Every structure is written in structure tokens, then in C-alpha cells.
JSON list of C-alpha atoms in Angstrom, two decimals:
[
{"chain": "N", "resi": 1, "resn": "MET", "atom": "CA", "xyz": [290.90, -126.67, 131.30]},
{"chain": "N", "resi": 2, "resn": "PHE", "atom": "CA", "xyz": [287.34, -125.17, 131.43]},
{"chain": "N", "resi": 3, "resn": "GLN", "atom": "CA", "xyz": [285.70, -121.84, 132.98]},
{"chain": "N", "resi": 4, "resn": "GLU", "atom": "CA", "xyz": [282.25, -122.07, 133.88]},
{"chain": "N", "resi": 5, "resn": "PRO", "atom": "CA", "xyz": [279.40, -122.97, 131.93]},
{"chain": "N", "resi": 6, "resn": "ILE", "atom": "CA", "xyz": [277.14, -119.83, 131.05]},
{"chain": "N", "resi": 7, "resn": "VAL", "atom": "CA", "xyz": [274.91, -122.23, 129.03]},
{"chain": "N", "resi": 8, "resn": "ALA", "atom": "CA", "xyz": [275.80, -126.43, 128.93]},
{"chain": "N", "resi": 9, "resn": "ARG", "atom": "CA", "xyz": [272.79, -128.59, 126.82]},
{"chain": "N", "resi": 10, "resn": "GLU", "atom": "CA", "xyz": [273.37, -131.78, 126.65]},
{"chain": "N", "resi": 11, "resn": "ILE", "atom": "CA", "xyz": [272.71, -133.16, 122.72]},
{"chain": "N", "resi": 12, "resn": "ASN", "atom": "CA", "xyz": [270.41, -135.69, 123.83]},
{"chain": "N", "resi": 13, "resn": "ASP", "atom": "CA", "xyz": [267.43, -136.57, 125.79]},
{"chain": "N", "resi": 14, "resn": "GLU", "atom": "CA", "xyz": [269.13, -140.44, 126.02]},
{"chain": "N", "resi": 15, "resn": "PRO", "atom": "CA", "xyz": [273.03, -140.45, 126.93]},
{"chain": "N", "resi": 16, "resn": "ILE", "atom": "CA", "xyz": [274.78, -141.64, 124.29]},
{"chain": "N", "resi": 17, "resn": "ALA", "atom": "CA", "xyz": [276.50, -145.65, 124.62]},
{"chain": "N", "resi": 18, "resn": "ALA", "atom": "CA", "xyz": [280.46, -146.03, 126.19]},
{"chain": "N", "resi": 19, "resn": "PRO", "atom": "CA", "xyz": [282.24, -147.54, 123.48]},
{"chain": "N", "resi": 20, "resn": "ASP", "atom": "CA", "xyz": [283.94, -150.88, 123.69]},
{"chain": "N", "resi": 21, "resn": "ALA", "atom": "CA", "xyz": [287.76, -150.50, 122.94]},
{"chain": "N", "resi": 22, "resn": "GLU", "atom": "CA", "xyz": [286.76, -151.85, 119.86]},
{"chain": "N", "resi": 23, "resn": "ASP", "atom": "CA", "xyz": [284.24, -151.10, 117.82]},
{"chain": "N", "resi": 24, "resn": "CYS", "atom": "CA", "xyz": [283.21, -147.49, 119.37]},
{"chain": "N", "resi": 25, "resn": "GLU", "atom": "CA", "xyz": [282.25, -145.42, 115.53]},
{"chain": "N", "resi": 26, "resn": "PRO", "atom": "CA", "xyz": [280.42, -142.31, 117.24]},
{"chain": "N", "resi": 27, "resn": "PRO", "atom": "CA", "xyz": [276.75, -142.80, 115.54]},
{"chain": "N", "resi": 28, "resn": "ASP", "atom": "CA", "xyz": [277.07, -140.81, 112.19]},
{"chain": "N", "resi": 29, "resn": "LEU", "atom": "CA", "xyz": [273.52, -138.42, 113.22]},
{"chain": "N", "resi": 30, "resn": "VAL", "atom": "CA", "xyz": [274.85, -138.03, 117.04]},
{"chain": "N", "resi": 31, "resn": "LYS", "atom": "CA", "xyz": [278.20, -136.80, 115.26]},
{"chain": "N", "resi": 32, "resn": "ALA", "atom": "CA", "xyz": [276.68, -134.16, 112.92]},
{"chain": "N", "resi": 33, "resn": "GLU", "atom": "CA", "xyz": [274.79, -132.49, 114.91]},
{"chain": "N", "resi": 34, "resn": "VAL", "atom": "CA", "xyz": [277.11, -131.65, 117.95]},
{"chain": "N", "resi": 35, "resn": "VAL", "atom": "CA", "xyz": [279.73, -130.61, 114.78]},
{"chain": "N", "resi": 36, "resn": "SER", "atom": "CA", "xyz": [276.49, -128.34, 113.31]},
{"chain": "N", "resi": 37, "resn": "GLY", "atom": "CA", "xyz": [275.74, -126.92, 116.58]},
{"chain": "N", "resi": 38, "resn": "VAL", "atom": "CA", "xyz": [280.01, -126.04, 117.13]},
{"chain": "N", "resi": 39, "resn": "ARG", "atom": "CA", "xyz": [280.04, -124.33, 113.22]},
{"chain": "N", "resi": 40, "resn": "ARG", "atom": "CA", "xyz": [276.81, -122.46, 114.11]},
{"chain": "N", "resi": 41, "resn": "SER", "atom": "CA", "xyz": [278.58, -121.22, 117.66]},
{"chain": "N", "resi": 42, "resn": "VAL", "atom": "CA", "xyz": [281.55, -120.27, 115.38]},
{"chain": "N", "resi": 43, "resn": "HIS", "atom": "CA", "xyz": [279.66, -118.61, 112.61]},
{"chain": "N", "resi": 44, "resn": "LEU", "atom": "CA", "xyz": [278.15, -116.73, 115.71]},
{"chain": "N", "resi": 45, "resn": "ASN", "atom": "CA", "xyz": [281.14, -115.82, 116.78]},
{"chain": "N", "resi": 46, "resn": "LEU", "atom": "CA", "xyz": [283.87, -115.57, 114.56]},
{"chain": "N", "resi": 47, "resn": "ARG", "atom": "CA", "xyz": [286.73, -115.18, 118.36]},
{"chain": "N", "resi": 48, "resn": "ALA", "atom": "CA", "xyz": [285.02, -118.41, 118.96]},
{"chain": "N", "resi": 49, "resn": "GLY", "atom": "CA", "xyz": [287.64, -121.36, 120.82]},
{"chain": "N", "resi": 50, "resn": "VAL", "atom": "CA", "xyz": [286.12, -124.96, 120.88]},
{"chain": "N", "resi": 51, "resn": "CYS", "atom": "CA", "xyz": [287.70, -127.42, 123.14]},
{"chain": "N", "resi": 52, "resn": "VAL", "atom": "CA", "xyz": [287.52, -131.11, 123.96]},
{"chain": "N", "resi": 53, "resn": "GLY", "atom": "CA", "xyz": [287.24, -133.62, 126.82]},
{"chain": "N", "resi": 54, "resn": "ALA", "atom": "CA", "xyz": [287.61, -137.49, 127.34]},
{"chain": "N", "resi": 55, "resn": "ALA", "atom": "CA", "xyz": [285.42, -139.23, 129.66]},
{"chain": "N", "resi": 56, "resn": "ILE", "atom": "CA", "xyz": [287.81, -141.80, 130.07]},
{"chain": "N", "resi": 57, "resn": "PHE", "atom": "CA", "xyz": [286.41, -145.27, 131.69]},
{"chain": "N", "resi": 58, "resn": "TRP", "atom": "CA", "xyz": [288.78, -148.38, 133.36]},
{"chain": "N", "resi": 59, "resn": "ARG", "atom": "CA", "xyz": [285.71, -150.96, 133.95]},
{"chain": "N", "resi": 60, "resn": "ASP", "atom": "CA", "xyz": [283.56, -148.76, 135.67]},
{"chain": "N", "resi": 61, "resn": "ALA", "atom": "CA", "xyz": [286.19, -146.33, 137.11]},
{"chain": "N", "resi": 62, "resn": "LEU", "atom": "CA", "xyz": [287.00, -143.09, 135.99]},
{"chain": "N", "resi": 63, "resn": "LEU", "atom": "CA", "xyz": [289.60, -141.24, 134.81]},
{"chain": "N", "resi": 64, "resn": "LEU", "atom": "CA", "xyz": [290.04, -137.31, 137.13]},
{"chain": "N", "resi": 65, "resn": "LEU", "atom": "CA", "xyz": [293.39, -135.03, 136.46]},
{"chain": "N", "resi": 66, "resn": "ARG", "atom": "CA", "xyz": [293.72, -133.08, 139.79]},
{"chain": "N", "resi": 67, "resn": "ARG", "atom": "CA", "xyz": [294.27, -129.15, 138.15]},
{"chain": "N", "resi": 68, "resn": "ILE", "atom": "CA", "xyz": [297.35, -126.99, 139.40]},
{"chain": "N", "resi": 69, "resn": "PRO", "atom": "CA", "xyz": [296.92, -123.28, 138.04]},
{"chain": "N", "resi": 70, "resn": "SER", "atom": "CA", "xyz": [293.86, -122.02, 138.32]},
{"chain": "N", "resi": 71, "resn": "TYR", "atom": "CA", "xyz": [291.46, -124.44, 140.77]},
{"chain": "N", "resi": 72, "resn": "ARG", "atom": "CA", "xyz": [294.15, -125.79, 142.30]},
{"chain": "N", "resi": 73, "resn": "GLY", "atom": "CA", "xyz": [293.12, -129.34, 144.24]},
{"chain": "N", "resi": 74, "resn": "ARG", "atom": "CA", "xyz": [289.65, -129.53, 141.92]},
{"chain": "N", "resi": 75, "resn": "TRP", "atom": "CA", "xyz": [288.90, -132.42, 139.79]},
{"chain": "N", "resi": 76, "resn": "GLU", "atom": "CA", "xyz": [288.77, -132.69, 135.96]},
{"chain": "N", "resi": 77, "resn": "LEU", "atom": "CA", "xyz": [288.50, -135.05, 132.31]},
{"chain": "N", "resi": 78, "resn": "PRO", "atom": "CA", "xyz": [291.52, -134.89, 130.76]},
{"chain": "N", "resi": 79, "resn": "GLY", "atom": "CA", "xyz": [291.09, -132.30, 127.39]},
{"chain": "N", "resi": 80, "resn": "GLY", "atom": "CA", "xyz": [291.94, -128.87, 126.09]},
{"chain": "N", "resi": 81, "resn": "SER", "atom": "CA", "xyz": [291.76, -127.01, 123.15]},
{"chain": "N", "resi": 82, "resn": "VAL", "atom": "CA", "xyz": [291.54, -128.04, 119.19]},
{"chain": "N", "resi": 83, "resn": "GLU", "atom": "CA", "xyz": [294.46, -127.10, 117.32]},
{"chain": "N", "resi": 84, "resn": "GLU", "atom": "CA", "xyz": [294.36, -125.59, 113.89]},
{"chain": "N", "resi": 85, "resn": "GLY", "atom": "CA", "xyz": [293.76, -128.51, 111.00]},
{"chain": "N", "resi": 86, "resn": "GLU", "atom": "CA", "xyz": [292.60, -131.25, 113.81]},
{"chain": "N", "resi": 87, "resn": "THR", "atom": "CA", "xyz": [289.49, -133.11, 113.76]},
{"chain": "N", "resi": 88, "resn": "LEU", "atom": "CA", "xyz": [287.54, -133.22, 117.20]},
{"chain": "N", "resi": 89, "resn": "GLU", "atom": "CA", "xyz": [288.95, -136.78, 117.56]},
{"chain": "N", "resi": 90, "resn": "GLU", "atom": "CA", "xyz": [292.71, -136.16, 116.67]},
{"chain": "N", "resi": 91, "resn": "ALA", "atom": "CA", "xyz": [291.84, -132.85, 119.28]},
{"chain": "N", "resi": 92, "resn": "VAL", "atom": "CA", "xyz": [290.82, -135.23, 122.09]},
{"chain": "N", "resi": 93, "resn": "ARG", "atom": "CA", "xyz": [293.65, -138.40, 121.38]},
{"chain": "N", "resi": 94, "resn": "ARG", "atom": "CA", "xyz": [296.06, -135.46, 121.32]},
{"chain": "N", "resi": 95, "resn": "GLU", "atom": "CA", "xyz": [294.96, -133.63, 124.44]},
{"chain": "N", "resi": 96, "resn": "VAL", "atom": "CA", "xyz": [294.72, -137.84, 126.08]},
{"chain": "N", "resi": 97, "resn": "SER", "atom": "CA", "xyz": [297.94, -137.91, 125.31]},
{"chain": "N", "resi": 98, "resn": "GLU", "atom": "CA", "xyz": [300.05, -134.72, 126.16]},
{"chain": "N", "resi": 99, "resn": "GLU", "atom": "CA", "xyz": [298.05, -134.88, 129.86]},
{"chain": "N", "resi": 100, "resn": "THR", "atom": "CA", "xyz": [297.73, -139.07, 130.52]},
{"chain": "N", "resi": 101, "resn": "GLY", "atom": "CA", "xyz": [300.57, -140.98, 127.97]},
{"chain": "N", "resi": 102, "resn": "LEU", "atom": "CA", "xyz": [297.26, -142.79, 127.78]},
{"chain": "N", "resi": 103, "resn": "SER", "atom": "CA", "xyz": [296.63, -143.96, 124.21]},
{"chain": "N", "resi": 104, "resn": "VAL", "atom": "CA", "xyz": [292.03, -143.94, 123.79]},
{"chain": "N", "resi": 105, "resn": "THR", "atom": "CA", "xyz": [289.62, -144.91, 121.12]},
{"chain": "N", "resi": 106, "resn": "VAL", "atom": "CA", "xyz": [286.94, -141.98, 120.63]},
{"chain": "N", "resi": 107, "resn": "GLY", "atom": "CA", "xyz": [283.41, -142.98, 120.58]},
{"chain": "N", "resi": 108, "resn": "ALA", "atom": "CA", "xyz": [280.67, -140.79, 120.80]},
{"chain": "N", "resi": 109, "resn": "PRO", "atom": "CA", "xyz": [280.26, -137.06, 122.00]},
{"chain": "N", "resi": 110, "resn": "PHE", "atom": "CA", "xyz": [277.55, -137.05, 125.41]},
{"chain": "N", "resi": 111, "resn": "HIS", "atom": "CA", "xyz": [278.22, -133.33, 126.42]},
{"chain": "N", "resi": 112, "resn": "ALA", "atom": "CA", "xyz": [278.01, -130.07, 124.46]},
{"chain": "N", "resi": 113, "resn": "SER", "atom": "CA", "xyz": [278.25, -126.08, 126.89]},
{"chain": "N", "resi": 114, "resn": "MET", "atom": "CA", "xyz": [278.53, -123.50, 125.79]},
{"chain": "N", "resi": 115, "resn": "PHE", "atom": "CA", "xyz": [280.59, -120.59, 128.02]},
{"chain": "N", "resi": 116, "resn": "ARG", "atom": "CA", "xyz": [282.92, -117.00, 128.26]},
{"chain": "N", "resi": 117, "resn": "ALA", "atom": "CA", "xyz": [287.26, -117.14, 128.85]},
{"chain": "N", "resi": 118, "resn": "GLU", "atom": "CA", "xyz": [289.79, -115.41, 129.72]},
{"chain": "N", "resi": 119, "resn": "GLY", "atom": "CA", "xyz": [291.83, -114.90, 126.02]},
{"chain": "N", "resi": 120, "resn": "PRO", "atom": "CA", "xyz": [295.00, -112.99, 124.52]},
{"chain": "N", "resi": 121, "resn": "ALA", "atom": "CA", "xyz": [295.37, -108.88, 126.51]},
{"chain": "N", "resi": 122, "resn": "GLY", "atom": "CA", "xyz": [292.82, -110.30, 128.82]},
{"chain": "N", "resi": 123, "resn": "ALA", "atom": "CA", "xyz": [289.74, -110.50, 126.10]},
{"chain": "N", "resi": 124, "resn": "HIS", "atom": "CA", "xyz": [287.00, -112.89, 127.28]},
{"chain": "N", "resi": 125, "resn": "VAL", "atom": "CA", "xyz": [286.25, -115.37, 124.40]},
{"chain": "N", "resi": 126, "resn": "THR", "atom": "CA", "xyz": [283.31, -117.64, 123.31]},
{"chain": "N", "resi": 127, "resn": "VAL", "atom": "CA", "xyz": [284.50, -121.03, 124.32]},
{"chain": "N", "resi": 128, "resn": "VAL", "atom": "CA", "xyz": [282.09, -124.44, 123.23]},
{"chain": "N", "resi": 129, "resn": "ALA", "atom": "CA", "xyz": [283.25, -127.01, 124.19]},
{"chain": "N", "resi": 130, "resn": "ILE", "atom": "CA", "xyz": [282.74, -131.10, 123.47]},
{"chain": "N", "resi": 131, "resn": "GLU", "atom": "CA", "xyz": [283.18, -133.84, 125.57]},
{"chain": "N", "resi": 132, "resn": "PHE", "atom": "CA", "xyz": [283.91, -137.50, 124.32]},
{"chain": "N", "resi": 133, "resn": "VAL", "atom": "CA", "xyz": [283.21, -140.70, 125.66]},
{"chain": "N", "resi": 134, "resn": "CYS", "atom": "CA", "xyz": [286.63, -143.37, 125.29]},
{"chain": "N", "resi": 135, "resn": "ALA", "atom": "CA", "xyz": [287.81, -146.36, 126.28]},
{"chain": "N", "resi": 136, "resn": "THR", "atom": "CA", "xyz": [291.93, -147.61, 126.79]},
{"chain": "N", "resi": 137, "resn": "ARG", "atom": "CA", "xyz": [293.40, -150.80, 126.85]},
{"chain": "N", "resi": 138, "resn": "ARG", "atom": "CA", "xyz": [295.10, -149.62, 129.86]},
{"chain": "N", "resi": 139, "resn": "HIS", "atom": "CA", "xyz": [295.08, -148.27, 132.73]},
{"chain": "N", "resi": 140, "resn": "GLY", "atom": "CA", "xyz": [298.46, -146.82, 133.42]},
{"chain": "N", "resi": 141, "resn": "PRO", "atom": "CA", "xyz": [301.80, -145.87, 134.26]},
{"chain": "N", "resi": 142, "resn": "ILE", "atom": "CA", "xyz": [299.60, -142.51, 134.15]},
{"chain": "N", "resi": 143, "resn": "ARG", "atom": "CA", "xyz": [301.76, -139.65, 132.64]},
{"chain": "N", "resi": 144, "resn": "LEU", "atom": "CA", "xyz": [301.40, -136.76, 134.03]},
{"chain": "N", "resi": 145, "resn": "SER", "atom": "CA", "xyz": [301.90, -132.42, 132.32]},
{"chain": "N", "resi": 146, "resn": "PRO", "atom": "CA", "xyz": [303.81, -130.95, 135.49]},
{"chain": "N", "resi": 147, "resn": "SER", "atom": "CA", "xyz": [302.53, -128.08, 134.60]},
{"chain": "N", "resi": 148, "resn": "GLU", "atom": "CA", "xyz": [298.73, -128.50, 134.14]},
{"chain": "N", "resi": 149, "resn": "HIS", "atom": "CA", "xyz": [297.92, -131.58, 136.77]},
{"chain": "N", "resi": 150, "resn": "ASP", "atom": "CA", "xyz": [299.18, -133.94, 139.86]},
{"chain": "N", "resi": 151, "resn": "GLU", "atom": "CA", "xyz": [297.99, -135.90, 140.30]},
{"chain": "N", "resi": 152, "resn": "TYR", "atom": "CA", "xyz": [295.28, -138.75, 138.50]},
{"chain": "N", "resi": 153, "resn": "ALA", "atom": "CA", "xyz": [292.76, -142.15, 140.38]},
{"chain": "N", "resi": 154, "resn": "TRP", "atom": "CA", "xyz": [290.48, -143.41, 138.97]},
{"chain": "N", "resi": 155, "resn": "VAL", "atom": "CA", "xyz": [287.11, -142.73, 140.24]},
{"chain": "N", "resi": 156, "resn": "PRO", "atom": "CA", "xyz": [284.64, -145.42, 140.76]},
{"chain": "N", "resi": 157, "resn": "ARG", "atom": "CA", "xyz": [280.12, -143.17, 140.73]},
{"chain": "N", "resi": 158, "resn": "LYS", "atom": "CA", "xyz": [279.88, -143.82, 144.65]},
{"chain": "N", "resi": 159, "resn": "ARG", "atom": "CA", "xyz": [283.77, -142.51, 146.08]},
{"chain": "N", "resi": 160, "resn": "LEU", "atom": "CA", "xyz": [283.45, -139.53, 144.07]},
{"chain": "N", "resi": 161, "resn": "ARG", "atom": "CA", "xyz": [282.75, -137.22, 146.79]},
{"chain": "N", "resi": 162, "resn": "ARG", "atom": "CA", "xyz": [285.86, -137.24, 147.94]},
{"chain": "N", "resi": 163, "resn": "TYR", "atom": "CA", "xyz": [287.18, -135.79, 144.73]},
{"chain": "N", "resi": 164, "resn": "PRO", "atom": "CA", "xyz": [285.50, -132.10, 145.16]},
{"chain": "N", "resi": 165, "resn": "LEU", "atom": "CA", "xyz": [284.78, -131.28, 140.62]},
{"chain": "N", "resi": 166, "resn": "VAL", "atom": "CA", "xyz": [286.22, -127.67, 139.26]},
{"chain": "N", "resi": 167, "resn": "PRO", "atom": "CA", "xyz": [282.57, -126.09, 138.96]},
{"chain": "N", "resi": 168, "resn": "ALA", "atom": "CA", "xyz": [282.23, -126.61, 135.02]},
{"chain": "N", "resi": 169, "resn": "PHE", "atom": "CA", "xyz": [282.27, -130.27, 135.54]},
{"chain": "N", "resi": 170, "resn": "THR", "atom": "CA", "xyz": [280.20, -131.88, 137.65]},
{"chain": "N", "resi": 171, "resn": "THR", "atom": "CA", "xyz": [277.50, -131.69, 135.03]},
{"chain": "N", "resi": 172, "resn": "VAL", "atom": "CA", "xyz": [279.89, -133.54, 132.56]},
{"chain": "N", "resi": 173, "resn": "VAL", "atom": "CA", "xyz": [281.08, -136.08, 134.50]},
{"chain": "N", "resi": 174, "resn": "ALA", "atom": "CA", "xyz": [277.33, -137.23, 136.68]},
{"chain": "N", "resi": 175, "resn": "GLU", "atom": "CA", "xyz": [276.66, -137.34, 132.49]},
{"chain": "N", "resi": 176, "resn": "ALA", "atom": "CA", "xyz": [279.33, -139.38, 132.72]},
{"chain": "N", "resi": 177, "resn": "TYR", "atom": "CA", "xyz": [278.47, -141.56, 134.86]},
{"chain": "N", "resi": 178, "resn": "ARG", "atom": "CA", "xyz": [274.74, -141.37, 134.09]},
{"chain": "N", "resi": 179, "resn": "THR", "atom": "CA", "xyz": [276.83, -142.84, 130.43]},
{"chain": "N", "resi": 180, "resn": "ARG", "atom": "CA", "xyz": [278.45, -145.89, 131.29]},
{"chain": "N", "resi": 181, "resn": "ARG", "atom": "CA", "xyz": [275.45, -147.36, 133.60]},
{"chain": "N", "resi": 182, "resn": "ASN", "atom": "CA", "xyz": [273.07, -147.22, 130.64]},
{"chain": "N", "resi": 183, "resn": "GLU", "atom": "CA", "xyz": [276.04, -148.86, 129.02]},
{"chain": "N", "resi": 184, "resn": "ASN", "atom": "CA", "xyz": [276.07, -151.67, 131.44]},
{"chain": "N", "resi": 185, "resn": "ALA", "atom": "CA", "xyz": [272.16, -152.01, 131.54]},
{"chain": "N", "resi": 186, "resn": "ARG", "atom": "CA", "xyz": [272.01, -152.60, 127.53]},
{"chain": "N", "resi": 187, "resn": "ARG", "atom": "CA", "xyz": [274.82, -154.54, 127.27]},
{"chain": "N", "resi": 188, "resn": "ARG", "atom": "CA", "xyz": [272.98, -157.69, 129.97]},
{"chain": "N", "resi": 189, "resn": "GLY", "atom": "CA", "xyz": [270.31, -157.09, 128.30]},
{"chain": "N", "resi": 190, "resn": "LEU", "atom": "CA", "xyz": [272.11, -158.20, 124.80]},
{"chain": "N", "resi": 191, "resn": "ARG", "atom": "CA", "xyz": [273.59, -161.16, 127.08]},
{"chain": "N", "resi": 192, "resn": "ARG", "atom": "CA", "xyz": [270.22, -162.06, 128.48]},
{"chain": "N", "resi": 193, "resn": "SER", "atom": "CA", "xyz": [268.03, -162.13, 125.26]},
{"chain": "N", "resi": 194, "resn": "SER", "atom": "CA", "xyz": [271.14, -163.72, 123.10]},
{"chain": "N", "resi": 195, "resn": "PRO", "atom": "CA", "xyz": [271.60, -167.74, 124.63]},
{"chain": "N", "resi": 196, "resn": "GLY", "atom": "CA", "xyz": [274.87, -169.46, 124.27]},
{"chain": "N", "resi": 197, "resn": "VAL", "atom": "CA", "xyz": [274.45, -171.60, 121.54]},
{"chain": "N", "resi": 198, "resn": "LEU", "atom": "CA", "xyz": [274.63, -175.32, 124.35]},
{"chain": "N", "resi": 199, "resn": "ALA", "atom": "CA", "xyz": [272.02, -173.31, 126.22]},
{"chain": "N", "resi": 200, "resn": "THR", "atom": "CA", "xyz": [269.55, -173.87, 123.12]},
{"chain": "N", "resi": 201, "resn": "ARG", "atom": "CA", "xyz": [270.35, -177.45, 122.11]},
{"chain": "N", "resi": 202, "resn": "ASN", "atom": "CA", "xyz": [268.92, -180.42, 123.59]},
{"chain": "N", "resi": 203, "resn": "PRO", "atom": "CA", "xyz": [270.94, -181.45, 127.36]},
{"chain": "N", "resi": 204, "resn": "LYS", "atom": "CA", "xyz": [270.98, -184.78, 125.44]},
{"chain": "N", "resi": 205, "resn": "GLN", "atom": "CA", "xyz": [273.33, -184.41, 122.22]},
{"chain": "N", "resi": 206, "resn": "VAL", "atom": "CA", "xyz": [275.78, -181.87, 124.66]},
{"chain": "N", "resi": 207, "resn": "HIS", "atom": "CA", "xyz": [275.89, -184.84, 126.80]},
{"chain": "N", "resi": 208, "resn": "ASP", "atom": "CA", "xyz": [276.61, -186.99, 124.05]},
{"chain": "N", "resi": 209, "resn": "GLY", "atom": "CA", "xyz": [278.30, -184.44, 121.83]},
{"chain": "N", "resi": 210, "resn": "ALA", "atom": "CA", "xyz": [276.13, -184.61, 119.27]}
]
């Protein structure tokens, strides 16, 4: 999907929390920062294209797709170019559906990069890529686009070494796992700080059904 980036940056020092399928509206401030950055890039180079990517987790395993054309045999995230008239979120949902058959809820952007890619007639154009955390209610069946990918895998962090990545995705995938890890830690902290109703009641009251 993407070429090797020549400039890359994280959106924030702190990763953006991975969403639940039920609640994954991106923070307005972060979303505004990403969109503003894209607009600035396009303004500086009117030929700039925009791509989106999706970090889709099932439990703590990340969905990776194996490339067929360029970088054959290497793995990447689902995603692709934003079409005319689409919002970024619409492009993510369409690309994921086309490449995997999955329906996803699009969460917050967690990474952005800029690179040069070969465009029509061999001309090189600037491309801005924005990666989003996504949630899905199911992990299959996966329907691959046979012209782009020939295999998929749900990959836990500890098994990532078995899946050589397209070079442009090395930083993105590492950030995706870090985002997931921090979100899991945040959720554990919330559970510890929010005891259940029974834990706050007198044991005798619970036993007596009072």
C-alpha cells in the first residue's frame, strides 16, 4: 500500500487509546490536529495524495495482510488512498471492507507520515498517510482482495518477528501495539478504581439480602 516514508511523526507524545466497538469517537482535538496537518501538506503540494490505514485488533492480536505486488511476501495493515469526496473515516471503512470484508468502527488517528510515491506516468508525488485505531465485532471470515494480498494473520505482539513487515510499517505497527498496551493498562486502572456495588456494602447486608 505505502512506500518507505521520508518524514514521519507521531501525533502526540502519548499514544491514543484504542476504542471499544461501542464507543470509539476520536477526540476532537486530536482529530482536528491530524486533519489540519493533512490540509497544510496538501496546500504546500497541490499534487499531494492522502492515504489511510487501519490497525484492527481482535483481543490483543493485530490484523496483518501479506502483500502480493511490490514488497511481495511482506506484511502490512489494511488501507489505501482516499477517494474524491470521501472523509478519512469513510475511506478507512471502504478500504477495510474491500481488502478484508470486515466492517469496522473507526476510532482515533494514532500516527501520521509523509512520503514520496510514484504516481501516474512515473511522476513522484507527495503522499500523507494517516493511521487509525479500529474495532471490529468479529474476526472472520476474512475475504482478501486477490490482486493485493494472498494471506492474513491475527498477530499477537510476541509473534511479530515471524511476520516481516513492509519497511514503511515498522514504526506504525510498533505504535499500534503500544497504543493497545496503554489502553489495556488504562482499563485495568479504571476497574481497580471502580469497585462493584457489592464490595461497598456491609457483608451482613449482602448475606441477608438487605
